[in-house]
Amino acid sequence: MEGTRTRTVLVTGGGGSGRTTVAAATALAAAGRGRRTLLLSAEDPALLGALFGTDGASGADRTDGEGASREVAPGLVLSRLDSGADFRARAVALQERARSALDLLGAEPLDDDELAEPPGADAFALLRALRSAHDPAAHDPAGGGPYDLVVADMPPVGSAVRTLALPEHTRRWLRRLLPPERQAARALRPVLAQLAGVPMPARSLYEAAGRLDRELAAVQAVVESPGTTVRLVVEPGPAAVRALRAARAGLALHGLAPDAVVANRLLPTASPDPWLAGLASRQQEALKELLDDCPSGPAAVCELPHLGREPQGAADLGELAERLPPPGFPPGAAPGGDRAEGPWAVEDRLTDEGVLLWRLPLPGAVRETLSLVRRGDEVVVTTGPFRRVLPLPAALCRCAVVGARLADGELTVRFEPEPGLWPARD
């Protein structure tokens, strides 16, 4: 591991594919290699306790707005996320900050036990926990230093991609709704307040938006860090393979690369039971598709056997952990450096063809569910259920889109210089 930089592995996959088990095994394997490791999970305490062979109600737990944390193996700290508690704590704190405004309106603050967790609170709780784990002040309570690795047990892959995209999307909305340049009018606020007869909320609104933007920027930095990778978990089957292809395209759209694809719960192939042998045969057919889809190397397919039972205790978890590859750097990233610019770079073909090419790797994308829309200096790319608004590189802002092509898992967009906007070449 390079220096003291905290790395992150985001474990996601299909619903019921065994994501939590693989996340726990990944964390245990890293801790066994001497990495100070934090495992973030929102799973039921009983399930987590069974996985690690510990009492889910240990008195050594530390409980706060982000849940309970405790050491479950040497060098491994488990932090169970409680999105309901996180929401209530932050809602109460917000009411305290806004008490004067609430009093002015004659509003009655809500008590803690009246606050019900709204949809989406789990996504924000997970993002806040990721940010906190990468805070320079965050320390492993057992080892005393910062964590070497954070393993996040993510929701199913569709929700996971949308959660990871949330900081970027929200920051874009904030910039559109509250453009920073409008703060230049703050000298007029006292006059406007006198004319309106009530306090103007602009200053506090911008201050709140600024705090939120800084928090979101910190989370976005973690998601986009070259030390962040994704581990995809799939229980081989025709539907799972199709879903995995769409998931890889959605992850690639947001610049995320898998460090491994885990084929989980593989059945033995030599069973004398014809029913079990048939299931195993169908799994192997799906596994072959996975192997054909996923290149060898950093994102190779890792196979985990079905234990014949739900994994319980350190022995079962350790058996799976031994088969998992160590977290690796994504393709296009180097240890201690930034992501390589290559796959997202602009290729200059002006001399030979009069165009510039912008290449976007989208492995798993299909033409039928792919769309591209130019909006000013941005491009809206949609692949399946996933969408991202990408700012155009400066050179392409003065060009027109003249074509696009999807081939070999890569979207190539052709741009032609706009007359009068592009400097003439000799």
Short mmCIF file of C-alpha atoms in Angstrom, two decimals:
data_model
loop_
_atom_site.label_atom_id
_atom_site.label_comp_id
_atom_site.label_asym_id
_atom_site.label_seq_id
_atom_site.Cartn_x
_atom_site.Cartn_y
_atom_site.Cartn_z
CA MET A 1 0.00 0.00 0.00
CA GLU A 2 1.33 3.38 -1.00
CA GLY A 3 2.24 5.56 1.95
CA THR A 4 -0.55 6.14 4.44
CA ARG A 5 -3.29 6.89 1.91
CA THR A 6 -6.55 5.22 2.88
CA ARG A 7 -7.88 3.05 0.09
CA THR A 8 -11.50 2.04 -0.49
CA VAL A 9 -13.23 -1.05 -1.85
CA LEU A 10 -16.93 -0.70 -2.64
CA VAL A 11 -18.63 -4.12 -2.68
CA THR A 12 -21.87 -4.34 -4.64
CA GLY A 13 -23.73 -6.71 -6.94
CA GLY A 14 -27.13 -8.26 -7.48
CA GLY A 15 -29.71 -8.54 -4.73
CA GLY A 16 -29.18 -11.73 -2.74
CA SER A 17 -25.80 -12.42 -4.37
CA GLY A 18 -23.90 -12.46 -1.07
CA ARG A 19 -22.51 -8.92 -1.11
CA THR A 20 -22.23 -8.66 2.68
CA THR A 21 -20.39 -11.98 2.93
CA VAL A 22 -17.89 -10.96 0.23
CA ALA A 23 -17.42 -7.53 1.85
CA ALA A 24 -16.74 -9.18 5.22
CA ALA A 25 -14.34 -11.70 3.65
CA THR A 26 -12.53 -8.91 1.75
CA ALA A 27 -12.10 -6.93 4.98
CA LEU A 28 -10.95 -10.00 6.91
CA ALA A 29 -8.41 -10.87 4.20
CA ALA A 30 -6.99 -7.34 4.27
CA ALA A 31 -6.75 -7.33 8.06
CA GLY A 32 -4.98 -10.70 7.89
CA ARG A 33 -2.36 -9.09 5.64
CA GLY A 34 -1.64 -6.46 8.28
CA ARG A 35 -3.89 -3.68 6.93
CA ARG A 36 -5.82 -1.64 9.48
CA THR A 37 -9.27 -2.15 8.03
CA LEU A 38 -12.73 -0.63 8.55
CA LEU A 39 -15.85 -2.46 7.34
CA LEU A 40 -18.95 -0.30 6.85
CA SER A 41 -22.27 -2.14 6.68
CA ALA A 42 -25.94 -1.41 7.30
CA GLU A 43 -26.85 -5.10 7.57
CA ASP A 44 -28.74 -6.60 10.50
CA PRO A 45 -26.49 -6.93 13.58
CA ALA A 46 -27.52 -10.59 13.94
CA LEU A 47 -26.31 -11.38 10.40
CA LEU A 48 -23.02 -9.56 10.97
CA GLY A 49 -22.58 -11.25 14.33
CA ALA A 50 -23.14 -14.68 12.73
CA LEU A 51 -20.62 -13.93 9.98
CA PHE A 52 -17.86 -13.05 12.42
CA GLY A 53 -18.96 -15.46 15.15
CA THR A 54 -19.45 -12.65 17.65
CA ASP A 55 -22.27 -11.49 19.89
CA GLY A 56 -24.21 -8.83 17.93
CA ALA A 57 -24.93 -6.99 21.18
CA SER A 58 -21.38 -6.72 22.48
CA GLY A 59 -20.99 -4.31 25.34
CA ALA A 60 -17.80 -3.01 23.73
CA ASP A 61 -19.76 -1.34 20.94
CA ARG A 62 -19.41 2.41 20.53
CA THR A 63 -22.73 3.92 19.46
CA ASP A 64 -23.12 7.31 17.82
CA GLY A 65 -25.00 8.94 14.94
CA GLU A 66 -23.24 6.66 12.46
CA GLY A 67 -23.98 3.42 14.31
CA ALA A 68 -21.94 1.02 16.43
CA SER A 69 -18.23 0.26 15.94
CA ARG A 70 -16.21 -2.59 17.42
CA GLU A 71 -13.19 -4.74 16.65
CA VAL A 72 -14.37 -8.11 15.32
CA ALA A 73 -10.94 -9.51 14.37
CA PRO A 74 -7.34 -8.36 14.88
CA GLY A 75 -6.93 -5.19 12.84
CA LEU A 76 -10.57 -5.20 11.64
CA VAL A 77 -13.18 -2.75 12.93
CA LEU A 78 -16.84 -3.22 12.00
CA SER A 79 -19.01 -0.10 11.89
CA ARG A 80 -22.71 -0.82 11.53
CA LEU A 81 -24.54 2.08 9.92
CA ASP A 82 -27.87 3.19 11.37
CA SER A 83 -29.42 5.56 8.85
CA GLY A 84 -32.44 6.23 11.08
CA ALA A 85 -30.29 7.36 14.00
CA ASP A 86 -28.09 9.37 11.63
CA PHE A 87 -31.12 11.19 10.18
CA ARG A 88 -32.67 11.93 13.59
CA ALA A 89 -29.39 13.28 15.00
CA ARG A 90 -28.89 15.61 12.05
CA ALA A 91 -32.54 16.72 11.96
CA VAL A 92 -32.41 17.66 15.65
CA ALA A 93 -29.16 19.57 15.10
CA LEU A 94 -30.73 21.41 12.13
CA GLN A 95 -33.71 22.41 14.26
CA GLU A 96 -31.35 23.81 16.88
CA ARG A 97 -29.52 25.93 14.30
CA ALA A 98 -32.84 27.18 12.91
CA ARG A 99 -34.47 27.73 16.31
CA SER A 100 -34.73 31.51 15.93
CA ALA A 101 -36.46 31.18 12.56
CA LEU A 102 -38.83 28.51 13.90
CA ASP A 103 -39.68 30.73 16.88
CA LEU A 104 -40.36 33.64 14.52
CA LEU A 105 -42.82 31.48 12.59
CA GLY A 106 -44.38 30.09 15.74
CA ALA A 107 -43.42 26.52 14.73
CA GLU A 108 -43.12 23.75 17.29
CA PRO A 109 -39.88 21.73 16.89
CA LEU A 110 -40.24 17.98 16.47
CA ASP A 111 -38.92 15.66 19.15
CA ASP A 112 -36.40 12.95 18.33
CA ASP A 113 -38.97 10.16 18.58
CA GLU A 114 -41.30 11.96 16.13
CA LEU A 115 -38.76 11.97 13.32
CA ALA A 116 -39.30 9.14 10.83
CA GLU A 117 -36.49 8.27 8.43
CA PRO A 118 -37.39 9.48 4.88
CA PRO A 119 -36.54 7.59 1.67
CA GLY A 120 -32.94 8.15 0.64
CA ALA A 121 -31.62 8.70 4.18
CA ASP A 122 -29.63 5.46 3.94
CA ALA A 123 -27.69 6.76 0.92
CA PHE A 124 -26.66 9.96 2.71
CA ALA A 125 -25.73 8.04 5.86
CA LEU A 126 -23.44 5.77 3.83
CA LEU A 127 -21.80 8.70 2.04
CA ARG A 128 -21.23 10.53 5.33
CA ALA A 129 -19.67 7.40 6.82
CA LEU A 130 -17.32 7.09 3.82
CA ARG A 131 -16.29 10.73 4.21
CA SER A 132 -15.71 10.33 7.95
CA ALA A 133 -13.59 7.21 7.46
CA HIS A 134 -11.25 9.18 5.18
CA ASP A 135 -11.02 12.18 7.49
CA PRO A 136 -7.35 12.70 8.48
CA ALA A 137 -8.52 12.74 12.10
CA ALA A 138 -10.18 9.29 11.76
CA HIS A 139 -8.24 6.62 13.64
CA ASP A 140 -8.52 2.91 14.12
CA PRO A 141 -9.45 2.59 17.82
CA ALA A 142 -7.41 -0.60 18.06
CA GLY A 143 -4.26 0.39 16.17
CA GLY A 144 -4.20 4.10 16.88
CA GLY A 145 -3.48 5.21 13.31
CA PRO A 146 -5.58 6.01 10.24
CA TYR A 147 -7.21 3.13 8.41
CA ASP A 148 -5.30 1.56 5.53
CA LEU A 149 -8.44 0.21 3.90
CA VAL A 150 -12.17 0.97 4.07
CA VAL A 151 -14.50 -1.75 2.77
CA ALA A 152 -18.07 -0.57 2.16
CA ASP A 153 -20.92 -3.08 1.98
CA MET A 154 -23.00 -1.27 -0.64
CA PRO A 155 -26.67 -1.76 -1.65
CA PRO A 156 -27.54 -3.63 -4.87
CA VAL A 157 -25.66 -2.31 -7.84
CA GLY A 158 -28.37 -0.06 -9.32
CA SER A 159 -28.85 1.76 -6.02
CA ALA A 160 -25.09 1.73 -5.41
CA VAL A 161 -24.30 3.56 -8.67
CA ARG A 162 -27.00 6.17 -7.98
CA THR A 163 -25.69 6.62 -4.42
CA LEU A 164 -22.12 7.12 -5.60
CA ALA A 165 -23.30 9.60 -8.26
CA LEU A 166 -25.33 11.59 -5.72
CA PRO A 167 -22.54 14.00 -4.60
CA GLU A 168 -21.74 15.05 -8.17
CA HIS A 169 -25.41 15.41 -9.14
CA THR A 170 -26.31 17.35 -5.99
CA ARG A 171 -23.38 19.75 -6.37
CA ARG A 172 -24.44 20.43 -9.95
CA TRP A 173 -28.01 21.18 -8.80
CA LEU A 174 -26.68 23.54 -6.12
CA ARG A 175 -24.60 25.44 -8.68
CA ARG A 176 -27.64 25.80 -10.95
CA LEU A 177 -30.05 26.87 -8.20
CA LEU A 178 -27.62 29.05 -6.24
CA PRO A 179 -24.88 30.28 -8.61
CA PRO A 180 -21.90 31.47 -6.52
CA GLU A 181 -21.58 34.64 -8.58
CA ARG A 182 -24.96 35.86 -7.29
CA GLN A 183 -23.38 36.33 -3.86
CA ALA A 184 -21.86 39.51 -5.29
CA ALA A 185 -25.23 41.19 -4.65
CA ARG A 186 -24.85 40.82 -0.86
CA ALA A 187 -24.34 44.60 -0.49
CA LEU A 188 -27.95 45.09 -1.61
CA ARG A 189 -29.45 42.72 0.94
CA PRO A 190 -29.95 45.30 3.74
CA VAL A 191 -31.84 47.53 1.30
CA LEU A 192 -33.94 44.63 0.06
CA ALA A 193 -34.65 43.57 3.63
CA GLN A 194 -35.95 47.07 4.48
CA LEU A 195 -38.15 47.13 1.38
CA ALA A 196 -39.57 43.69 2.11
CA GLY A 197 -39.95 44.31 5.82
CA VAL A 198 -38.58 40.89 6.79
CA PRO A 199 -35.04 39.48 7.15
CA MET A 200 -33.66 38.31 3.82
CA PRO A 201 -32.54 34.66 3.95
CA ALA A 202 -30.00 34.90 1.12
CA ARG A 203 -26.86 35.02 3.27
CA SER A 204 -27.77 32.09 5.50
CA LEU A 205 -29.02 30.16 2.47
CA TYR A 206 -25.72 30.60 0.64
CA GLU A 207 -23.77 29.73 3.77
CA ALA A 208 -25.77 26.52 4.19
CA ALA A 209 -25.31 25.68 0.50
CA GLY A 210 -21.58 26.31 0.86
CA ARG A 211 -21.31 23.92 3.81
CA LEU A 212 -23.25 21.26 1.93
CA ASP A 213 -21.11 21.72 -1.16
CA ARG A 214 -17.91 21.26 0.86
CA GLU A 215 -19.26 18.09 2.45
CA LEU A 216 -20.33 16.72 -0.92
CA ALA A 217 -16.97 17.64 -2.46
CA ALA A 218 -15.19 15.63 0.24
CA VAL A 219 -17.35 12.57 -0.50
CA GLN A 220 -16.93 13.03 -4.26
CA ALA A 221 -13.15 13.10 -3.77
CA VAL A 222 -13.35 9.69 -2.07
CA VAL A 223 -15.51 8.22 -4.85
CA GLU A 224 -13.25 9.59 -7.60
CA SER A 225 -9.98 8.78 -5.85
CA PRO A 226 -7.55 6.52 -7.76
CA GLY A 227 -7.48 4.41 -4.60
CA THR A 228 -11.21 3.58 -4.84
CA THR A 229 -12.26 0.39 -6.62
CA VAL A 230 -15.42 -1.67 -6.94
CA ARG A 231 -15.84 -5.37 -6.26
CA LEU A 232 -18.83 -6.83 -8.12
CA VAL A 233 -20.56 -9.90 -6.69
CA VAL A 234 -22.76 -12.16 -8.81
CA GLU A 235 -24.32 -15.59 -8.33
CA PRO A 236 -23.92 -16.95 -11.88
CA GLY A 237 -27.12 -17.24 -13.90
CA PRO A 238 -28.48 -15.78 -17.17
CA ALA A 239 -30.30 -12.86 -15.51
CA ALA A 240 -27.33 -12.09 -13.27
CA VAL A 241 -24.94 -11.96 -16.23
CA ARG A 242 -27.19 -9.49 -18.09
CA ALA A 243 -27.51 -7.33 -14.97
CA LEU A 244 -23.73 -7.39 -14.50
CA ARG A 245 -23.17 -6.05 -18.01
CA ALA A 246 -25.50 -3.10 -17.35
CA ALA A 247 -23.82 -2.52 -13.99
CA ARG A 248 -20.34 -2.40 -15.51
CA ALA A 249 -21.52 0.21 -18.01
CA GLY A 250 -23.08 2.32 -15.25
CA LEU A 251 -19.94 2.14 -13.13
CA ALA A 252 -17.70 3.01 -16.08
CA LEU A 253 -19.93 5.99 -16.90
CA HIS A 254 -19.03 7.39 -13.47
CA GLY A 255 -15.33 6.57 -13.80
CA LEU A 256 -15.42 3.54 -11.50
CA ALA A 257 -13.59 0.34 -12.36
CA PRO A 258 -13.96 -3.12 -10.82
CA ASP A 259 -10.88 -4.69 -9.26
CA ALA A 260 -12.58 -8.10 -9.33
CA VAL A 261 -15.81 -9.81 -10.34
CA VAL A 262 -16.71 -12.40 -7.71
CA ALA A 263 -18.69 -15.42 -8.94
CA ASN A 264 -20.25 -16.47 -5.66
CA ARG A 265 -21.85 -19.71 -4.38
CA LEU A 266 -20.61 -21.97 -7.16
CA LEU A 267 -21.99 -25.51 -6.81
CA PRO A 268 -19.82 -28.62 -7.18
CA THR A 269 -19.77 -29.92 -10.75
CA ALA A 270 -19.33 -33.62 -9.99
CA SER A 271 -22.52 -34.26 -8.01
CA PRO A 272 -24.30 -37.63 -8.60
CA ASP A 273 -27.62 -35.89 -7.93
CA PRO A 274 -29.09 -35.03 -11.38
CA TRP A 275 -31.02 -32.04 -10.04
CA LEU A 276 -27.93 -30.55 -8.38
CA ALA A 277 -25.80 -31.43 -11.41
CA GLY A 278 -28.25 -29.55 -13.65
CA LEU A 279 -28.04 -26.43 -11.48
CA ALA A 280 -24.25 -26.65 -11.47
CA SER A 281 -24.19 -27.03 -15.26
CA ARG A 282 -26.29 -23.88 -15.75
CA GLN A 283 -24.00 -22.02 -13.36
CA GLN A 284 -20.97 -23.09 -15.39
CA GLU A 285 -22.59 -21.86 -18.61
CA ALA A 286 -23.20 -18.47 -17.01
CA LEU A 287 -19.68 -18.49 -15.57
CA LYS A 288 -18.26 -19.01 -19.07
CA GLU A 289 -20.16 -15.90 -20.22
CA LEU A 290 -18.69 -13.97 -17.31
CA LEU A 291 -15.18 -15.12 -18.19
CA ASP A 292 -15.73 -14.11 -21.82
CA ASP A 293 -17.09 -10.69 -20.82
CA CYS A 294 -14.44 -9.81 -18.23
CA PRO A 295 -10.84 -9.39 -19.35
CA SER A 296 -8.07 -11.14 -17.49
CA GLY A 297 -5.90 -8.98 -15.29
CA PRO A 298 -7.03 -6.45 -12.66
CA ALA A 299 -10.74 -7.24 -13.05
CA ALA A 300 -10.50 -11.00 -13.47
CA VAL A 301 -13.32 -13.28 -12.30
CA CYS A 302 -12.77 -14.79 -8.84
CA GLU A 303 -14.67 -17.99 -8.02
CA LEU A 304 -16.06 -18.73 -4.55
CA PRO A 305 -17.60 -22.12 -3.74
CA HIS A 306 -20.97 -22.72 -2.12
CA LEU A 307 -20.22 -23.92 1.41
CA GLY A 308 -23.46 -25.88 1.60
CA ARG A 309 -24.70 -23.48 4.28
CA GLU A 310 -24.72 -19.82 5.15
CA PRO A 311 -21.19 -18.78 6.21
CA GLN A 312 -20.98 -18.63 10.00
CA GLY A 313 -17.99 -17.79 12.10
CA ALA A 314 -14.36 -16.94 11.46
CA ALA A 315 -13.51 -20.35 9.97
CA ASP A 316 -16.07 -20.10 7.15
CA LEU A 317 -15.31 -16.45 6.50
CA GLY A 318 -11.57 -17.16 6.53
CA GLU A 319 -12.00 -19.96 3.95
CA LEU A 320 -13.65 -17.51 1.56
CA ALA A 321 -11.17 -14.74 2.37
CA GLU A 322 -8.24 -16.93 1.29
CA ARG A 323 -9.72 -17.22 -2.22
CA LEU A 324 -10.24 -13.49 -2.76
CA PRO A 325 -7.59 -11.40 -4.52
CA PRO A 326 -6.20 -8.43 -2.59
CA PRO A 327 -7.82 -5.12 -3.52
CA GLY A 328 -6.08 -3.83 -6.64
CA PHE A 329 -5.80 -0.52 -8.43
CA PRO A 330 -8.32 -0.01 -11.22
CA PRO A 331 -7.21 -0.13 -14.86
CA GLY A 332 -5.78 3.26 -15.81
CA ALA A 333 -4.60 4.08 -12.28
CA ALA A 334 -1.17 3.74 -10.77
CA PRO A 335 -0.30 3.30 -7.07
CA GLY A 336 0.23 6.68 -5.48
CA GLY A 337 -0.81 8.54 -8.63
CA ASP A 338 -3.88 9.85 -10.33
CA ARG A 339 -6.09 8.02 -12.80
CA ALA A 340 -4.56 7.88 -16.21
CA GLU A 341 -5.98 10.47 -18.58
CA GLY A 342 -5.91 8.11 -21.59
CA PRO A 343 -9.41 6.61 -21.78
CA TRP A 344 -11.09 10.01 -21.31
CA ALA A 345 -8.59 11.99 -23.39
CA VAL A 346 -9.31 13.75 -26.66
CA GLU A 347 -7.61 12.29 -29.71
CA ASP A 348 -6.54 14.84 -32.32
CA ARG A 349 -7.25 13.70 -35.86
CA LEU A 350 -7.66 17.16 -37.35
CA THR A 351 -4.79 16.82 -39.77
CA ASP A 352 -5.85 13.49 -41.29
CA GLU A 353 -9.64 13.48 -40.87
CA GLY A 354 -10.62 16.98 -39.72
CA VAL A 355 -12.15 15.70 -36.46
CA LEU A 356 -11.43 15.27 -32.76
CA LEU A 357 -12.36 12.00 -31.06
CA TRP A 358 -13.57 11.74 -27.47
CA ARG A 359 -13.43 8.14 -26.24
CA LEU A 360 -15.56 7.02 -23.28
CA PRO A 361 -15.07 3.41 -22.10
CA LEU A 362 -18.48 1.83 -21.47
CA PRO A 363 -17.96 -1.95 -21.15
CA GLY A 364 -21.29 -3.76 -21.14
CA ALA A 365 -23.24 -0.93 -22.80
CA VAL A 366 -25.63 -1.83 -25.64
CA ARG A 367 -26.69 0.42 -28.49
CA GLU A 368 -30.41 0.03 -27.78
CA THR A 369 -30.17 1.62 -24.32
CA LEU A 370 -27.44 4.17 -25.06
CA SER A 371 -28.14 7.83 -25.81
CA LEU A 372 -26.05 10.96 -26.20
CA VAL A 373 -27.41 14.52 -26.02
CA ARG A 374 -25.36 17.72 -26.39
CA ARG A 375 -26.46 20.61 -24.16
CA GLY A 376 -24.23 23.65 -24.52
CA ASP A 377 -20.86 22.80 -23.05
CA GLU A 378 -22.13 19.51 -21.57
CA VAL A 379 -23.04 16.09 -22.88
CA VAL A 380 -25.75 13.95 -21.27
CA VAL A 381 -24.84 10.27 -21.61
CA THR A 382 -27.40 7.59 -20.71
CA THR A 383 -26.73 3.86 -20.63
CA GLY A 384 -29.61 1.72 -19.44
CA PRO A 385 -30.94 3.19 -16.16
CA PHE A 386 -27.78 5.25 -15.55
CA ARG A 387 -27.19 8.85 -16.62
CA ARG A 388 -24.38 11.33 -16.22
CA VAL A 389 -23.90 14.93 -17.33
CA LEU A 390 -20.31 15.31 -18.51
CA PRO A 391 -18.64 18.69 -19.03
CA LEU A 392 -16.92 18.87 -22.39
CA PRO A 393 -13.15 19.34 -22.48
CA ALA A 394 -12.31 22.93 -23.41
CA ALA A 395 -11.21 22.06 -26.95
CA LEU A 396 -14.54 20.36 -27.71
CA CYS A 397 -16.68 23.29 -26.56
CA ARG A 398 -15.86 24.99 -29.88
CA CYS A 399 -16.86 21.94 -31.91
CA ALA A 400 -20.05 20.31 -33.13
CA VAL A 401 -20.92 16.64 -32.63
CA VAL A 402 -20.90 14.95 -36.05
CA GLY A 403 -21.25 11.32 -35.04
CA ALA A 404 -20.88 8.66 -32.37
CA ARG A 405 -20.08 4.96 -32.43
CA LEU A 406 -20.22 2.18 -29.84
CA ALA A 407 -17.78 -0.65 -30.47
CA ASP A 408 -15.81 -3.05 -28.27
CA GLY A 409 -17.15 -1.50 -25.08
CA GLU A 410 -16.13 2.04 -26.02
CA LEU A 411 -18.21 5.04 -27.06
CA THR A 412 -16.36 7.23 -29.55
CA VAL A 413 -17.83 10.69 -30.15
CA ARG A 414 -16.68 12.61 -33.23
CA PHE A 415 -16.38 16.40 -33.05
CA GLU A 416 -15.80 18.80 -35.92
CA PRO A 417 -14.50 22.36 -35.30
CA GLU A 418 -17.11 25.09 -35.70
CA PRO A 419 -16.14 27.65 -38.35
CA GLY A 420 -15.17 30.95 -36.74
CA LEU A 421 -14.66 29.41 -33.31
CA TRP A 422 -11.57 27.38 -34.06
CA PRO A 423 -8.20 28.95 -34.88
CA ALA A 424 -7.21 28.51 -38.53
CA ARG A 425 -4.38 26.10 -39.24
CA ASP A 426 -1.60 26.86 -41.68
#
